[in-house]
């Protein structure tokens, strides 16, 4: 019963956050300088005031803010995110066309981060306060202090320009050429993972150290079990829930944080679409993308919270 109450309260919180985020974004975009009608009229070459007013009326921009917002929100509830001012395509269709690229990029970055961070954290926890542990701390600190776009540029210079191993920009769909797809996604994935590796390493290292001090670990050591068995069979699993939580939260964050890396690498994902929408004053497209990203972030946090509740009995108590 307590779990049901907790889920219900989290759902109400989720809805309130999405409503607040959608209205805030709508309000901020409305306050930005620039008129979408003037941008569209400028593209046609007919820049008369009458043409601008006609376009503004067609787009509904002559209506009060709240009328436009609730009209847009009503459409969103029924799955209609509106139509792009610039392309005339449904916003949801444009998002779905770009989403697979961003999802692939995010999942690849998470996989690379975990493949590097987990063994690094286990080794650092086992050799706590040694030269190796301090070296890991220095390495992760340096990596975390370097922005993603700098990492991306360095990788492009080394792997593309100097060694000519990978393409500098561009995207190859997986159904066209799987190997080409892997090569085109590798540099941006490595650049995104640079910010995740330090975080995951620190979280798991600290949890492992805490677990290794528990009584049941001391009993296992007294029983003569090897270090490998204690680490991987007894200490790793109880240390994972916190890492799982952080990974889940970061997936939502990465979906909205791929903009610069996608631009540098020429990937046609959500980040590039958002940049195009902002550049063209395509507010209805930007609103749809931001709401989509906010929904992904909040829903993932909700699922992570449920997973954490299921994994840790102390939370359910």
Short mmCIF file of C-alpha atoms in Angstrom, two decimals:
data_model
loop_
_atom_site.label_atom_id
_atom_site.label_comp_id
_atom_site.label_asym_id
_atom_site.label_seq_id
_atom_site.Cartn_x
_atom_site.Cartn_y
_atom_site.Cartn_z
CA UNK A 1 0.00 0.00 0.00
CA UNK A 2 2.86 2.33 0.85
CA UNK A 3 4.47 1.58 -2.51
CA UNK A 4 1.21 2.40 -4.32
CA UNK A 5 0.98 5.72 -2.46
CA UNK A 6 4.58 6.49 -3.34
CA UNK A 7 3.98 5.72 -7.03
CA UNK A 8 0.83 7.85 -7.06
CA UNK A 9 2.58 10.84 -5.50
CA UNK A 10 5.45 10.53 -7.96
CA UNK A 11 3.00 10.48 -10.88
CA UNK A 12 1.34 13.66 -9.64
CA UNK A 13 4.77 15.25 -9.26
CA UNK A 14 5.66 14.14 -12.80
CA UNK A 15 2.55 15.77 -14.27
CA UNK A 16 3.08 19.00 -12.32
CA UNK A 17 6.71 19.25 -13.46
CA UNK A 18 5.79 18.70 -17.11
CA UNK A 19 3.01 21.30 -16.98
CA UNK A 20 5.32 23.83 -15.32
CA UNK A 21 8.17 23.13 -17.76
CA UNK A 22 5.91 23.37 -20.81
CA UNK A 23 4.43 26.72 -19.74
CA UNK A 24 7.82 28.14 -18.77
CA UNK A 25 9.31 27.20 -22.14
CA UNK A 26 6.29 28.61 -23.97
CA UNK A 27 6.56 31.88 -22.05
CA UNK A 28 10.34 32.24 -22.52
CA UNK A 29 10.16 31.54 -26.27
CA UNK A 30 7.37 34.10 -26.60
CA UNK A 31 9.58 36.71 -24.89
CA UNK A 32 12.54 36.12 -27.20
CA UNK A 33 13.18 38.75 -29.88
CA UNK A 34 12.31 37.84 -33.46
CA UNK A 35 9.03 37.15 -35.24
CA UNK A 36 8.51 33.75 -36.92
CA UNK A 37 6.09 35.39 -39.38
CA UNK A 38 8.76 37.85 -40.52
CA UNK A 39 11.24 34.97 -40.95
CA UNK A 40 8.79 33.04 -43.11
CA UNK A 41 7.80 36.10 -45.14
CA UNK A 42 11.47 36.96 -45.62
CA UNK A 43 12.03 33.54 -47.16
CA UNK A 44 9.31 34.21 -49.76
CA UNK A 45 10.67 37.64 -50.68
CA UNK A 46 7.31 39.35 -50.05
CA UNK A 47 8.15 41.44 -46.99
CA UNK A 48 5.14 43.75 -46.97
CA UNK A 49 3.35 44.39 -43.68
CA UNK A 50 0.16 42.85 -45.05
CA UNK A 51 1.97 39.62 -45.89
CA UNK A 52 3.46 39.47 -42.38
CA UNK A 53 0.06 39.99 -40.74
CA UNK A 54 -1.48 37.34 -42.97
CA UNK A 55 1.15 34.77 -42.02
CA UNK A 56 0.82 35.73 -38.35
CA UNK A 57 -2.94 35.15 -38.49
CA UNK A 58 -2.47 31.81 -40.28
CA UNK A 59 -0.09 30.63 -37.57
CA UNK A 60 -2.32 31.90 -34.77
CA UNK A 61 0.38 34.25 -33.52
CA UNK A 62 -2.10 37.12 -33.25
CA UNK A 63 -3.88 35.29 -30.38
CA UNK A 64 -3.14 36.00 -26.67
CA UNK A 65 -0.38 33.94 -25.06
CA UNK A 66 -2.66 31.83 -22.83
CA UNK A 67 -5.04 31.06 -25.72
CA UNK A 68 -2.11 29.83 -27.82
CA UNK A 69 -0.59 27.87 -24.93
CA UNK A 70 -3.74 25.99 -23.97
CA UNK A 71 -4.53 25.34 -27.63
CA UNK A 72 -1.06 23.88 -28.08
CA UNK A 73 -1.31 21.90 -24.81
CA UNK A 74 -4.64 20.43 -25.86
CA UNK A 75 -3.04 19.22 -29.07
CA UNK A 76 -0.07 17.73 -27.19
CA UNK A 77 -2.40 15.73 -24.93
CA UNK A 78 -3.91 14.13 -28.05
CA UNK A 79 -0.47 13.49 -29.59
CA UNK A 80 -0.42 16.55 -31.87
CA UNK A 81 2.71 18.61 -31.14
CA UNK A 82 1.84 21.09 -33.88
CA UNK A 83 3.32 21.74 -37.31
CA UNK A 84 6.75 23.16 -37.99
CA UNK A 85 6.53 26.78 -39.22
CA UNK A 86 9.43 26.23 -41.58
CA UNK A 87 9.01 22.75 -43.06
CA UNK A 88 5.24 22.28 -42.70
CA UNK A 89 5.87 18.80 -41.24
CA UNK A 90 4.30 17.55 -37.97
CA UNK A 91 6.70 18.28 -35.11
CA UNK A 92 6.30 14.79 -33.65
CA UNK A 93 7.25 13.26 -37.01
CA UNK A 94 10.40 15.37 -37.19
CA UNK A 95 11.36 14.39 -33.63
CA UNK A 96 10.77 10.68 -34.30
CA UNK A 97 12.86 10.86 -37.48
CA UNK A 98 15.83 12.26 -35.54
CA UNK A 99 15.37 10.36 -32.27
CA UNK A 100 17.10 7.06 -33.29
CA UNK A 101 20.37 8.90 -33.94
CA UNK A 102 20.35 10.57 -30.51
CA UNK A 103 19.27 7.38 -28.73
CA UNK A 104 22.09 5.46 -30.39
CA UNK A 105 24.58 8.15 -29.44
CA UNK A 106 23.41 8.22 -25.80
CA UNK A 107 23.40 4.43 -25.40
CA UNK A 108 26.84 4.10 -26.99
CA UNK A 109 28.21 6.79 -24.65
CA UNK A 110 26.69 5.04 -21.62
CA UNK A 111 28.09 1.66 -22.70
CA UNK A 112 31.60 3.05 -23.24
CA UNK A 113 31.45 4.86 -19.89
CA UNK A 114 30.43 1.74 -17.97
CA UNK A 115 33.00 -0.46 -19.72
CA UNK A 116 35.75 1.91 -18.58
CA UNK A 117 34.38 3.14 -15.23
CA UNK A 118 33.32 -0.17 -13.62
CA UNK A 119 36.70 -1.98 -13.79
CA UNK A 120 38.48 1.27 -12.95
CA UNK A 121 36.31 1.78 -9.85
CA UNK A 122 36.71 -1.84 -8.69
CA UNK A 123 40.50 -1.67 -9.07
CA UNK A 124 40.65 1.69 -7.27
CA UNK A 125 38.48 0.43 -4.40
CA UNK A 126 40.64 -2.67 -3.99
CA UNK A 127 43.80 -0.53 -3.94
CA UNK A 128 42.35 2.24 -1.79
CA UNK A 129 44.77 5.11 -0.92
CA UNK A 130 47.56 3.62 -3.04
CA UNK A 131 49.41 5.28 -5.91
CA UNK A 132 47.04 3.58 -8.37
CA UNK A 133 43.98 4.97 -6.56
CA UNK A 134 45.42 8.49 -6.59
CA UNK A 135 46.28 8.11 -10.27
CA UNK A 136 42.67 7.20 -11.03
CA UNK A 137 41.51 10.25 -9.05
CA UNK A 138 43.82 12.55 -11.03
CA UNK A 139 42.76 10.98 -14.35
CA UNK A 140 39.04 11.32 -13.65
CA UNK A 141 39.45 14.86 -12.33
CA UNK A 142 41.26 15.89 -15.51
CA UNK A 143 38.65 14.21 -17.68
CA UNK A 144 35.79 15.87 -15.83
CA UNK A 145 37.44 19.28 -16.14
CA UNK A 146 37.56 19.02 -19.93
CA UNK A 147 34.38 20.10 -21.80
CA UNK A 148 32.80 17.61 -24.19
CA UNK A 149 33.36 19.73 -27.26
CA UNK A 150 37.10 20.03 -26.48
CA UNK A 151 37.33 16.23 -26.16
CA UNK A 152 35.46 15.88 -29.47
CA UNK A 153 37.82 18.28 -31.25
CA UNK A 154 40.92 16.56 -29.82
CA UNK A 155 39.62 13.15 -30.91
CA UNK A 156 38.84 14.46 -34.40
CA UNK A 157 42.35 15.88 -34.74
CA UNK A 158 44.02 12.65 -33.52
CA UNK A 159 41.77 9.89 -34.90
CA UNK A 160 40.56 11.58 -38.08
CA UNK A 161 43.07 14.18 -39.21
CA UNK A 162 46.35 12.62 -38.02
CA UNK A 163 45.70 8.85 -38.00
CA UNK A 164 42.82 8.85 -40.54
CA UNK A 165 41.10 5.99 -38.69
CA UNK A 166 37.62 7.49 -38.32
CA UNK A 167 35.52 10.06 -40.21
CA UNK A 168 35.61 13.57 -38.74
CA UNK A 169 31.94 14.36 -39.44
CA UNK A 170 28.87 12.75 -40.93
CA UNK A 171 26.50 9.91 -40.07
CA UNK A 172 25.96 6.56 -41.76
CA UNK A 173 22.62 4.80 -40.93
CA UNK A 174 23.01 1.31 -39.49
CA UNK A 175 20.70 -0.28 -42.07
CA UNK A 176 22.89 1.09 -44.86
CA UNK A 177 26.34 0.14 -43.52
CA UNK A 178 26.70 -1.25 -39.95
CA UNK A 179 30.50 -0.85 -39.91
CA UNK A 180 30.25 2.67 -41.31
CA UNK A 181 27.61 3.45 -38.69
CA UNK A 182 29.93 2.24 -35.91
CA UNK A 183 32.79 4.36 -37.23
CA UNK A 184 30.63 7.48 -37.60
CA UNK A 185 29.22 7.24 -34.06
CA UNK A 186 32.45 6.37 -32.21
CA UNK A 187 34.06 9.81 -31.83
CA UNK A 188 30.91 11.61 -30.58
CA UNK A 189 30.19 8.70 -28.21
CA UNK A 190 33.70 8.89 -26.76
CA UNK A 191 33.34 12.66 -26.37
CA UNK A 192 30.07 12.31 -24.46
CA UNK A 193 31.42 9.50 -22.27
CA UNK A 194 34.28 11.72 -21.08
CA UNK A 195 31.96 13.48 -18.65
CA UNK A 196 30.35 10.24 -17.44
CA UNK A 197 33.44 8.13 -16.72
CA UNK A 198 34.65 10.27 -13.76
CA UNK A 199 31.17 10.36 -12.20
CA UNK A 200 30.54 6.62 -12.52
CA UNK A 201 34.05 5.77 -11.31
CA UNK A 202 33.74 7.90 -8.17
CA UNK A 203 30.23 6.67 -7.32
CA UNK A 204 31.05 2.97 -7.67
CA UNK A 205 34.47 3.29 -5.97
CA UNK A 206 32.96 4.95 -2.90
CA UNK A 207 30.12 2.42 -2.73
CA UNK A 208 32.57 -0.48 -3.09
CA UNK A 209 34.78 0.86 -0.29
CA UNK A 210 31.73 1.22 1.96
CA UNK A 211 30.56 -2.31 1.13
CA UNK A 212 34.02 -3.80 1.69
CA UNK A 213 33.83 -2.56 5.30
CA UNK A 214 30.57 -4.40 6.03
CA UNK A 215 30.55 -7.30 8.49
CA UNK A 216 29.57 -9.93 5.93
CA UNK A 217 32.68 -9.06 3.89
CA UNK A 218 34.85 -9.53 6.99
CA UNK A 219 33.22 -12.93 7.53
CA UNK A 220 33.90 -13.87 3.91
CA UNK A 221 37.56 -12.87 4.30
CA UNK A 222 37.83 -14.85 7.52
CA UNK A 223 36.45 -17.82 5.59
CA UNK A 224 39.44 -17.69 3.27
CA UNK A 225 37.67 -16.54 0.10
CA UNK A 226 39.84 -14.99 -2.58
CA UNK A 227 39.92 -11.24 -3.29
CA UNK A 228 38.33 -11.84 -6.70
CA UNK A 229 35.41 -13.78 -5.21
CA UNK A 230 34.83 -11.19 -2.50
CA UNK A 231 34.93 -8.32 -4.98
CA UNK A 232 32.75 -9.72 -7.73
CA UNK A 233 30.40 -12.04 -5.81
CA UNK A 234 29.88 -10.24 -2.50
CA UNK A 235 30.85 -6.56 -2.84
CA UNK A 236 29.90 -5.54 -6.38
CA UNK A 237 26.18 -6.34 -6.37
CA UNK A 238 25.26 -4.41 -3.15
CA UNK A 239 27.23 -1.45 -4.54
CA UNK A 240 25.35 -1.22 -7.84
CA UNK A 241 21.96 0.39 -6.93
CA UNK A 242 23.46 3.88 -6.57
CA UNK A 243 25.32 3.51 -9.88
CA UNK A 244 22.11 2.31 -11.59
CA UNK A 245 20.32 5.40 -10.28
CA UNK A 246 23.00 7.76 -11.57
CA UNK A 247 23.12 6.04 -14.98
CA UNK A 248 19.34 6.29 -15.37
CA UNK A 249 19.30 9.98 -14.51
CA UNK A 250 22.17 10.67 -16.90
CA UNK A 251 20.36 9.03 -19.84
CA UNK A 252 17.67 11.70 -19.58
CA UNK A 253 20.27 14.43 -19.18
CA UNK A 254 22.29 13.23 -22.19
CA UNK A 255 19.25 13.25 -24.52
CA UNK A 256 19.04 17.00 -24.01
CA UNK A 257 22.79 17.54 -23.79
CA UNK A 258 23.99 16.18 -27.11
CA UNK A 259 23.50 19.43 -29.02
CA UNK A 260 27.13 20.60 -29.26
CA UNK A 261 28.58 17.14 -29.90
CA UNK A 262 25.99 16.47 -32.62
CA UNK A 263 26.75 19.80 -34.27
CA UNK A 264 30.52 19.23 -34.22
CA UNK A 265 30.16 15.67 -35.57
CA UNK A 266 27.43 16.46 -38.12
CA UNK A 267 24.96 13.97 -36.63
CA UNK A 268 21.29 14.49 -37.61
CA UNK A 269 19.90 13.98 -34.09
CA UNK A 270 17.58 15.83 -31.71
CA UNK A 271 20.30 18.33 -30.76
CA UNK A 272 20.86 19.38 -34.36
CA UNK A 273 17.10 19.66 -34.92
CA UNK A 274 16.80 21.88 -31.84
CA UNK A 275 19.61 24.14 -33.11
CA UNK A 276 17.89 24.42 -36.51
CA UNK A 277 14.58 25.28 -34.85
CA UNK A 278 16.13 28.02 -32.71
CA UNK A 279 18.08 29.43 -35.65
CA UNK A 280 14.92 29.66 -37.78
CA UNK A 281 12.68 30.98 -34.99
CA UNK A 282 10.59 27.84 -35.45
CA UNK A 283 9.08 28.14 -31.98
CA UNK A 284 6.50 25.38 -32.31
CA UNK A 285 9.31 22.95 -33.21
CA UNK A 286 11.49 24.14 -30.31
CA UNK A 287 8.58 23.84 -27.87
CA UNK A 288 7.88 20.31 -29.02
CA UNK A 289 11.54 19.25 -28.69
CA UNK A 290 11.96 20.82 -25.26
CA UNK A 291 8.76 19.22 -23.99
CA UNK A 292 9.87 15.88 -25.42
CA UNK A 293 13.26 16.14 -23.70
CA UNK A 294 11.65 17.22 -20.40
CA UNK A 295 9.22 14.29 -20.61
CA UNK A 296 12.06 11.83 -21.28
CA UNK A 297 14.04 13.23 -18.34
CA UNK A 298 11.14 13.17 -15.86
CA UNK A 299 9.87 9.73 -16.93
CA UNK A 300 13.37 8.23 -16.68
CA UNK A 301 13.77 9.71 -13.22
CA UNK A 302 10.41 8.23 -12.28
CA UNK A 303 11.44 4.78 -13.54
CA UNK A 304 14.81 5.02 -11.77
CA UNK A 305 13.04 5.93 -8.55
CA UNK A 306 10.81 2.87 -8.87
CA UNK A 307 13.81 0.66 -9.67
CA UNK A 308 15.73 2.01 -6.69
CA UNK A 309 12.71 1.36 -4.47
CA UNK A 310 12.55 -2.21 -5.73
CA UNK A 311 16.30 -2.81 -5.24
CA UNK A 312 16.68 -1.24 -1.80
CA UNK A 313 14.32 -2.54 0.95
CA UNK A 314 15.29 0.39 3.21
CA UNK A 315 13.49 2.81 0.84
CA UNK A 316 10.28 0.79 1.02
CA UNK A 317 10.32 0.71 4.81
#
